[in-house]
Amino acid sequence: MAQKATYRIMISGGGTGGHIYPAIAIANAWKEKYPDTEFLFVGAEGKMEMQKVPEAGYKIEGLKVAGLQRSLTFANLSFPFKLLRSLQKAKDLVKNFKPDAVVGVGGYASGPLLYAAQNKGIPTLLQEQNSYAGLTNKLLSKRAKRICVAYPNMGEFFPVDRLIYTGNPVRKDIIELAGKKETATQHFGLESSKKTLLVLGGSLGARTINQAMLADMKALEEGGYQVLWQCGRFYFSEMEMQVKTSELKHIHVLEFIREMDLAYAAADVVVSRAGALSVSELSLVGKPVVFIPSPNVAEDHQTKNAIAYVSQNAAILLKDSEAIGKLKMTVDAIMEDENKAEQLASNIKKLAKPNAANEIIQALEQIIV
């Protein structure tokens, strides 16, 4: 890599936290090494990256782009026009910003921007978070200089000679949990004598996981557990009312948990969806996990993510269709079997990639010449 005073890097992608937070982590890691770098993020108008990226201190431009719907809708009829406008704007952004490299992390905006950059001969790097690659990344990989992946054996999707198994970059505070359990217990108002179940449904919430909790929360408390339950913004009012009405004392329902390091430190067992970022974080956390994959995502990639871990005896899979009525039984099987809990925790930790951000930075350095 030819050293110079400053670099100009564009990063594109978003739509969900699973795309946005790795993008920000990559920018932060590069900025730590090359503080004078200029960044420009490109996202999809109306998506959460338009708020989260500026909050992290970076500039962002929005493209009027959206995905194809599975059914025939008006949105699908307008898709070609939005795509053409997005391609033109992406071309203009690349021309005006003159980046040294462009990074794509998946999401609607990633396609037009990397396509425009590749047409201009600008080196591109892809970061694929899931165990099953999306169509856009598969197409873009043909001209990408490097493809950083979060799972081994991704050669069926991408050119093997440019693949690097880096893992997904995650927040730094999650890597160090030692010594935080007492602080976590106090912070969340938990009892140190009780085993803690951490239930995560994402920032917006997961309907099935919340319904499963409602069905089993009395049995969980009677079984001697306490629950730290992130139910999500869409469901908080309803779930909070249900818990209050139940008069249960050890079911702690929260809209959102900001102090995730403390939540993980408190947990004996974690129940979670199987989005790419969640899976990567939970690998670093090294606690027994029950994955309840969302069936409502493209190409059912959450189930594929979970199966990749279950096949290594590193997690338990509970199907979304079976979660209501089977949550406590599944949790009991881990909580009541110390050997199983230790084995799951040990095996998921083996799949962790704590240096993912730095390895992606090294790959990016290789393509900027």
C-alpha positions as a Python dict, from the first residue, in 0.01 Angstrom:
ca = {
    (1, 'M'): (0, 0, 0),
    (2, 'A'): (136, 338, -100),
    (3, 'Q'): (123, 566, 205),
    (4, 'K'): (-12, 918, 158),
    (5, 'A'): (-128, 1203, 379),
    (6, 'T'): (-503, 1140, 357),
    (7, 'Y'): (-742, 885, 212),
    (8, 'R'): (-1095, 920, 79),
    (9, 'I'): (-1321, 622, 143),
    (10, 'M'): (-1688, 565, 63),
    (11, 'I'): (-1888, 309, 259),
    (12, 'S'): (-2230, 195, 148),
    (13, 'G'): (-2508, -19, 283),
    (14, 'G'): (-2768, -30, 556),
    (15, 'G'): (-3136, -94, 609),
    (16, 'T'): (-3077, -279, 937),
    (17, 'G'): (-2839, -259, 1229),
    (18, 'G'): (-2676, -576, 1098),
    (19, 'H'): (-2543, -375, 804),
    (20, 'I'): (-2497, -33, 966),
    (21, 'Y'): (-2297, -122, 1277),
    (22, 'P'): (-2032, -324, 1090),
    (23, 'A'): (-1998, -31, 845),
    (24, 'I'): (-1940, 213, 1131),
    (25, 'A'): (-1698, -31, 1300),
    (26, 'I'): (-1493, -50, 978),
    (27, 'A'): (-1482, 330, 951),
    (28, 'N'): (-1382, 364, 1317),
    (29, 'A'): (-1102, 109, 1284),
    (30, 'W'): (-964, 276, 969),
    (31, 'K'): (-991, 622, 1127),
    (32, 'E'): (-800, 502, 1433),
    (33, 'K'): (-508, 412, 1206),
    (34, 'Y'): (-547, 695, 951),
    (35, 'P'): (-714, 983, 1143),
    (36, 'D'): (-708, 1232, 852),
    (37, 'T'): (-919, 1012, 625),
    (38, 'E'): (-1234, 1162, 470),
    (39, 'F'): (-1537, 932, 470),
    (40, 'L'): (-1865, 950, 285),
    (41, 'F'): (-2138, 699, 366),
    (42, 'V'): (-2414, 626, 116),
    (43, 'G'): (-2744, 481, 237),
    (44, 'A'): (-3107, 441, 136),
    (45, 'E'): (-3337, 736, 200),
    (46, 'G'): (-3580, 671, 483),
    (47, 'K'): (-3375, 386, 633),
    (48, 'M'): (-3215, 386, 977),
    (49, 'E'): (-2862, 453, 849),
    (50, 'M'): (-2970, 811, 767),
    (51, 'Q'): (-2994, 867, 1144),
    (52, 'K'): (-2738, 624, 1289),
    (53, 'V'): (-2442, 723, 1068),
    (54, 'P'): (-2455, 1099, 1151),
    (55, 'E'): (-2493, 1003, 1519),
    (56, 'A'): (-2161, 818, 1483),
    (57, 'G'): (-2003, 1135, 1341),
    (58, 'Y'): (-1994, 1060, 968),
    (59, 'K'): (-2148, 1229, 663),
    (60, 'I'): (-2407, 1035, 466),
    (61, 'E'): (-2587, 1078, 133),
    (62, 'G'): (-2915, 900, 58),
    (63, 'L'): (-3025, 716, -255),
    (64, 'K'): (-3392, 671, -347),
    (65, 'V'): (-3361, 297, -378),
    (66, 'A'): (-3568, 6, -247),
    (67, 'G'): (-3583, -369, -287),
    (68, 'L'): (-3824, -569, -495),
    (69, 'Q'): (-4133, -688, -307),
    (70, 'R'): (-4229, -1054, -322),
    (71, 'S'): (-4579, -977, -451),
    (72, 'L'): (-4696, -758, -740),
    (73, 'T'): (-4726, -408, -594),
    (74, 'F'): (-4708, -46, -707),
    (75, 'A'): (-4367, -29, -538),
    (76, 'N'): (-4241, -296, -780),
    (77, 'L'): (-4363, -96, -1079),
    (78, 'S'): (-4161, 205, -963),
    (79, 'F'): (-3851, -6, -887),
    (80, 'P'): (-3678, 36, -1228),
    (81, 'F'): (-3715, 415, -1213),
    (82, 'K'): (-3579, 434, -858),
    (83, 'L'): (-3290, 210, -958),
    (84, 'L'): (-3199, 427, -1258),
    (85, 'R'): (-3211, 745, -1046),
    (86, 'S'): (-3000, 577, -778),
    (87, 'L'): (-2743, 460, -1032),
    (88, 'Q'): (-2713, 813, -1170),
    (89, 'K'): (-2677, 969, -825),
    (90, 'A'): (-2424, 702, -723),
    (91, 'K'): (-2224, 776, -1038),
    (92, 'D'): (-2226, 1150, -954),
    (93, 'L'): (-2124, 1088, -591),
    (94, 'V'): (-1829, 872, -699),
    (95, 'K'): (-1723, 1128, -960),
    (96, 'N'): (-1738, 1420, -714),
    (97, 'F'): (-1591, 1249, -405),
    (98, 'K'): (-1309, 1071, -595),
    (99, 'P'): (-1264, 785, -343),
    (100, 'D'): (-948, 575, -310),
    (101, 'A'): (-1172, 276, -235),
    (102, 'V'): (-1538, 188, -183),
    (103, 'V'): (-1664, -58, 79),
    (104, 'G'): (-2002, -229, 50),
    (105, 'V'): (-2162, -396, 352),
    (106, 'G'): (-2494, -503, 198),
    (107, 'G'): (-2833, -332, 191),
    (108, 'Y'): (-3023, -150, -84),
    (109, 'A'): (-2775, 134, -147),
    (110, 'S'): (-2471, -90, -170),
    (111, 'G'): (-2551, -219, -520),
    (112, 'P'): (-2573, 110, -713),
    (113, 'L'): (-2269, 264, -541),
    (114, 'L'): (-2033, -31, -587),
    (115, 'Y'): (-2153, -78, -945),
    (116, 'A'): (-2072, 288, -1018),
    (117, 'A'): (-1731, 259, -849),
    (118, 'Q'): (-1640, -61, -1032),
    (119, 'N'): (-1731, 99, -1366),
    (120, 'K'): (-1485, 378, -1285),
    (121, 'G'): (-1210, 129, -1200),
    (122, 'I'): (-1210, 222, -831),
    (123, 'P'): (-1113, -73, -605),
    (124, 'T'): (-1403, -217, -405),
    (125, 'L'): (-1427, -439, -98),
    (126, 'L'): (-1735, -637, -1),
    (127, 'Q'): (-1822, -737, 355),
    (128, 'E'): (-2078, -1020, 367),
    (129, 'Q'): (-2222, -1071, 716),
    (130, 'N'): (-2434, -1382, 658),
    (131, 'S'): (-2363, -1748, 595),
    (132, 'Y'): (-2576, -1731, 280),
    (133, 'A'): (-2474, -1453, 42),
    (134, 'G'): (-2735, -1220, -105),
    (135, 'L'): (-2784, -1177, -480),
    (136, 'T'): (-2641, -822, -490),
    (137, 'N'): (-2313, -922, -326),
    (138, 'K'): (-2280, -1227, -549),
    (139, 'L'): (-2308, -1005, -857),
    (140, 'L'): (-2075, -736, -720),
    (141, 'S'): (-1814, -993, -616),
    (142, 'K'): (-1720, -1061, -980),
    (143, 'R'): (-1531, -728, -991),
    (144, 'A'): (-1457, -674, -619),
    (145, 'K'): (-1089, -679, -520),
    (146, 'R'): (-1154, -837, -179),
    (147, 'I'): (-1453, -1013, -21),
    (148, 'C'): (-1449, -1031, 360),
    (149, 'V'): (-1684, -1296, 500),
    (150, 'A'): (-1810, -1391, 846),
    (151, 'Y'): (-1830, -1766, 789),
    (152, 'P'): (-1587, -2025, 651),
    (153, 'N'): (-1656, -2218, 329),
    (154, 'M'): (-1810, -1929, 135),
    (155, 'G'): (-1645, -2035, -192),
    (156, 'E'): (-1980, -2153, -329),
    (157, 'F'): (-2086, -1786, -350),
    (158, 'F'): (-1765, -1593, -419),
    (159, 'P'): (-1433, -1619, -608),
    (160, 'V'): (-1206, -1814, -370),
    (161, 'D'): (-889, -1624, -463),
    (162, 'R'): (-1031, -1299, -320),
    (163, 'L'): (-1205, -1439, -12),
    (164, 'I'): (-1088, -1351, 339),
    (165, 'Y'): (-1251, -1509, 645),
    (166, 'T'): (-1254, -1214, 887),
    (167, 'G'): (-1577, -1246, 1083),
    (168, 'N'): (-1811, -953, 1147),
    (169, 'P'): (-1681, -641, 1323),
    (170, 'V'): (-1869, -568, 1646),
    (171, 'R'): (-1864, -311, 1926),
    (172, 'K'): (-1546, -312, 2135),
    (173, 'D'): (-1719, -312, 2476),
    (174, 'I'): (-1866, -658, 2410),
    (175, 'I'): (-1522, -820, 2385),
    (176, 'E'): (-1442, -750, 2752),
    (177, 'L'): (-1711, -879, 2992),
    (178, 'A'): (-1489, -1005, 3275),
    (179, 'G'): (-1568, -848, 3610),
    (180, 'K'): (-1891, -681, 3494),
    (181, 'K'): (-2148, -924, 3640),
    (182, 'E'): (-2188, -746, 3976),
    (183, 'T'): (-2224, -407, 3803),
    (184, 'A'): (-2478, -559, 3564),
    (185, 'T'): (-2682, -711, 3848),
    (186, 'Q'): (-2705, -374, 4021),
    (187, 'H'): (-2771, -181, 3699),
    (188, 'F'): (-3073, -390, 3599),
    (189, 'G'): (-3204, -449, 3954),
    (190, 'L'): (-3144, -824, 3939),
    (191, 'E'): (-3085, -1074, 4221),
    (192, 'S'): (-2739, -1227, 4232),
    (193, 'S'): (-2877, -1560, 4363),
    (194, 'K'): (-3101, -1625, 4060),
    (195, 'K'): (-3008, -1752, 3715),
    (196, 'T'): (-3069, -1491, 3445),
    (197, 'L'): (-3229, -1542, 3106),
    (198, 'L'): (-3157, -1265, 2854),
    (199, 'V'): (-3421, -1242, 2579),
    (200, 'L'): (-3344, -1027, 2274),
    (201, 'G'): (-3583, -945, 1993),
    (202, 'G'): (-3393, -661, 1827),
    (203, 'S'): (-3450, -285, 1851),
    (204, 'L'): (-3797, -301, 1691),
    (205, 'G'): (-3896, -630, 1853),
    (206, 'A'): (-3980, -985, 1744),
    (207, 'R'): (-4346, -1077, 1768),
    (208, 'T'): (-4299, -1453, 1811),
    (209, 'I'): (-4032, -1417, 2081),
    (210, 'N'): (-4257, -1173, 2271),
    (211, 'Q'): (-4556, -1407, 2243),
    (212, 'A'): (-4340, -1698, 2361),
    (213, 'M'): (-4231, -1493, 2662),
    (214, 'L'): (-4592, -1402, 2748),
    (215, 'A'): (-4688, -1769, 2729),
    (216, 'D'): (-4403, -1886, 2954),
    (217, 'M'): (-4311, -1591, 3178),
    (218, 'K'): (-4507, -1720, 3480),
    (219, 'A'): (-4351, -2066, 3445),
    (220, 'L'): (-4005, -1912, 3406),
    (221, 'E'): (-4043, -1713, 3729),
    (222, 'E'): (-4188, -2012, 3914),
    (223, 'G'): (-3890, -2213, 3787),
    (224, 'G'): (-3659, -1978, 3978),
    (225, 'Y'): (-3532, -1770, 3686),
    (226, 'Q'): (-3521, -1395, 3640),
    (227, 'V'): (-3559, -1255, 3288),
    (228, 'L'): (-3407, -950, 3126),
    (229, 'W'): (-3634, -902, 2824),
    (230, 'Q'): (-3575, -655, 2542),
    (231, 'C'): (-3914, -656, 2371),
    (232, 'G'): (-3857, -375, 2117),
    (233, 'R'): (-4018, -42, 2042),
    (234, 'F'): (-4324, -179, 1857),
    (235, 'Y'): (-4431, -401, 2148),
    (236, 'F'): (-4312, -225, 2464),
    (237, 'S'): (-4642, -66, 2579),
    (238, 'E'): (-4833, -393, 2542),
    (239, 'M'): (-4562, -611, 2702),
    (240, 'E'): (-4508, -370, 2991),
    (241, 'M'): (-4881, -371, 3066),
    (242, 'Q'): (-4896, -753, 3052),
    (243, 'V'): (-4605, -788, 3296),
    (244, 'K'): (-4754, -530, 3535),
    (245, 'T'): (-5094, -704, 3527),
    (246, 'S'): (-4929, -1041, 3595),
    (247, 'E'): (-4767, -904, 3915),
    (248, 'L'): (-4457, -1111, 3841),
    (249, 'K'): (-4153, -972, 4024),
    (250, 'H'): (-3859, -1110, 3827),
    (251, 'I'): (-3960, -1041, 3465),
    (252, 'H'): (-3779, -718, 3371),
    (253, 'V'): (-3920, -592, 3039),
    (254, 'L'): (-3734, -314, 2857),
    (255, 'E'): (-3798, -140, 2526),
    (256, 'F'): (-3428, -133, 2436),
    (257, 'I'): (-3102, -218, 2611),
    (258, 'R'): (-2820, 27, 2544),
    (259, 'E'): (-2573, -130, 2788),
    (260, 'M'): (-2545, -458, 2598),
    (261, 'D'): (-2212, -545, 2758),
    (262, 'L'): (-2381, -544, 3100),
    (263, 'A'): (-2680, -741, 2972),
    (264, 'Y'): (-2449, -1008, 2831),
    (265, 'A'): (-2243, -1011, 3152),
    (266, 'A'): (-2559, -1075, 3358),
    (267, 'A'): (-2689, -1358, 3137),
    (268, 'D'): (-2661, -1730, 3205),
    (269, 'V'): (-2851, -1817, 2885),
    (270, 'V'): (-2943, -1594, 2589),
    (271, 'V'): (-3246, -1622, 2359),
    (272, 'S'): (-3204, -1428, 2035),
    (273, 'R'): (-3290, -1393, 1670),
    (274, 'A'): (-3008, -1507, 1440),
    (275, 'G'): (-2922, -1193, 1245),
    (276, 'A'): (-2560, -1171, 1137),
    (277, 'L'): (-2456, -910, 1393),
    (278, 'S'): (-2632, -1087, 1682),
    (279, 'V'): (-2462, -1414, 1596),
    (280, 'S'): (-2119, -1249, 1580),
    (281, 'E'): (-2170, -1067, 1911),
    (282, 'L'): (-2290, -1381, 2084),
    (283, 'S'): (-1982, -1571, 1964),
    (284, 'L'): (-1763, -1317, 2144),
    (285, 'V'): (-1985, -1323, 2454),
    (286, 'G'): (-1943, -1700, 2489),
    (287, 'K'): (-2272, -1778, 2668),
    (288, 'P'): (-2516, -2063, 2586),
    (289, 'V'): (-2757, -1942, 2318),
    (290, 'V'): (-3101, -2042, 2189),
    (291, 'F'): (-3152, -1902, 1840),
    (292, 'I'): (-3509, -1840, 1720),
    (293, 'P'): (-3445, -1733, 1359),
    (294, 'S'): (-3688, -1495, 1192),
    (295, 'P'): (-3856, -1667, 895),
    (296, 'N'): (-3941, -1328, 741),
    (297, 'V'): (-3601, -1235, 596),
    (298, 'A'): (-3453, -1266, 248),
    (299, 'E'): (-3350, -1620, 154),
    (300, 'D'): (-3421, -1733, 513),
    (301, 'H'): (-3063, -1635, 598),
    (302, 'Q'): (-3123, -1626, 975),
    (303, 'T'): (-3204, -1998, 978),
    (304, 'K'): (-2890, -2063, 773),
    (305, 'N'): (-2685, -1853, 1019),
    (306, 'A'): (-2824, -2052, 1312),
    (307, 'I'): (-2771, -2391, 1146),
    (308, 'A'): (-2406, -2302, 1083),
    (309, 'Y'): (-2367, -2278, 1463),
    (310, 'V'): (-2592, -2569, 1557),
    (311, 'S'): (-2387, -2794, 1327),
    (312, 'Q'): (-2083, -2710, 1546),
    (313, 'N'): (-2279, -2785, 1868),
    (314, 'A'): (-2239, -2415, 1945),
    (315, 'A'): (-2609, -2319, 1987),
    (316, 'I'): (-2962, -2455, 2014),
    (317, 'L'): (-3215, -2389, 1737),
    (318, 'L'): (-3581, -2335, 1827),
    (319, 'K'): (-3801, -2285, 1521),
    (320, 'D'): (-4013, -1971, 1510),
    (321, 'S'): (-4321, -2186, 1447),
    (322, 'E'): (-4253, -2390, 1765),
    (323, 'A'): (-4131, -2116, 2001),
    (324, 'I'): (-4466, -2034, 2164),
    (325, 'G'): (-4512, -2299, 2432),
    (326, 'K'): (-4162, -2446, 2404),
    (327, 'L'): (-3944, -2160, 2528),
    (328, 'K'): (-3917, -2264, 2894),
    (329, 'M'): (-3863, -2631, 2807),
    (330, 'T'): (-3574, -2534, 2578),
    (331, 'V'): (-3421, -2299, 2836),
    (332, 'D'): (-3458, -2565, 3110),
    (333, 'A'): (-3260, -2815, 2903),
    (334, 'I'): (-2959, -2581, 2922),
    (335, 'M'): (-3004, -2424, 3266),
    (336, 'E'): (-3043, -2766, 3433),
    (337, 'D'): (-2749, -2931, 3256),
    (338, 'E'): (-2421, -2765, 3351),
    (339, 'N'): (-2216, -2983, 3115),
    (340, 'K'): (-2436, -2890, 2820),
    (341, 'A'): (-2423, -2521, 2911),
    (342, 'E'): (-2043, -2528, 2937),
    (343, 'Q'): (-2010, -2716, 2608),
    (344, 'L'): (-2233, -2470, 2420),
    (345, 'A'): (-2049, -2172, 2570),
    (346, 'S'): (-1708, -2319, 2486),
    (347, 'N'): (-1803, -2412, 2129),
    (348, 'I'): (-1962, -2077, 2039),
    (349, 'K'): (-1654, -1897, 2175),
    (350, 'K'): (-1436, -2099, 1935),
    (351, 'L'): (-1626, -1942, 1643),
    (352, 'A'): (-1558, -1586, 1760),
    (353, 'K'): (-1348, -1349, 1547),
    (354, 'P'): (-1251, -1067, 1785),
    (355, 'N'): (-1010, -901, 1539),
    (356, 'A'): (-1257, -876, 1249),
    (357, 'A'): (-1240, -497, 1207),
    (358, 'N'): (-858, -492, 1194),
    (359, 'E'): (-848, -781, 947),
    (360, 'I'): (-1091, -595, 720),
    (361, 'I'): (-869, -286, 746),
    (362, 'Q'): (-569, -496, 636),
    (363, 'A'): (-769, -621, 337),
    (364, 'L'): (-867, -263, 250),
    (365, 'E'): (-503, -154, 270),
    (366, 'Q'): (-412, -426, 19),
    (367, 'I'): (-641, -283, -249),
    (368, 'I'): (-547, 85, -212),
    (369, 'V'): (-234, 119, -424),
}
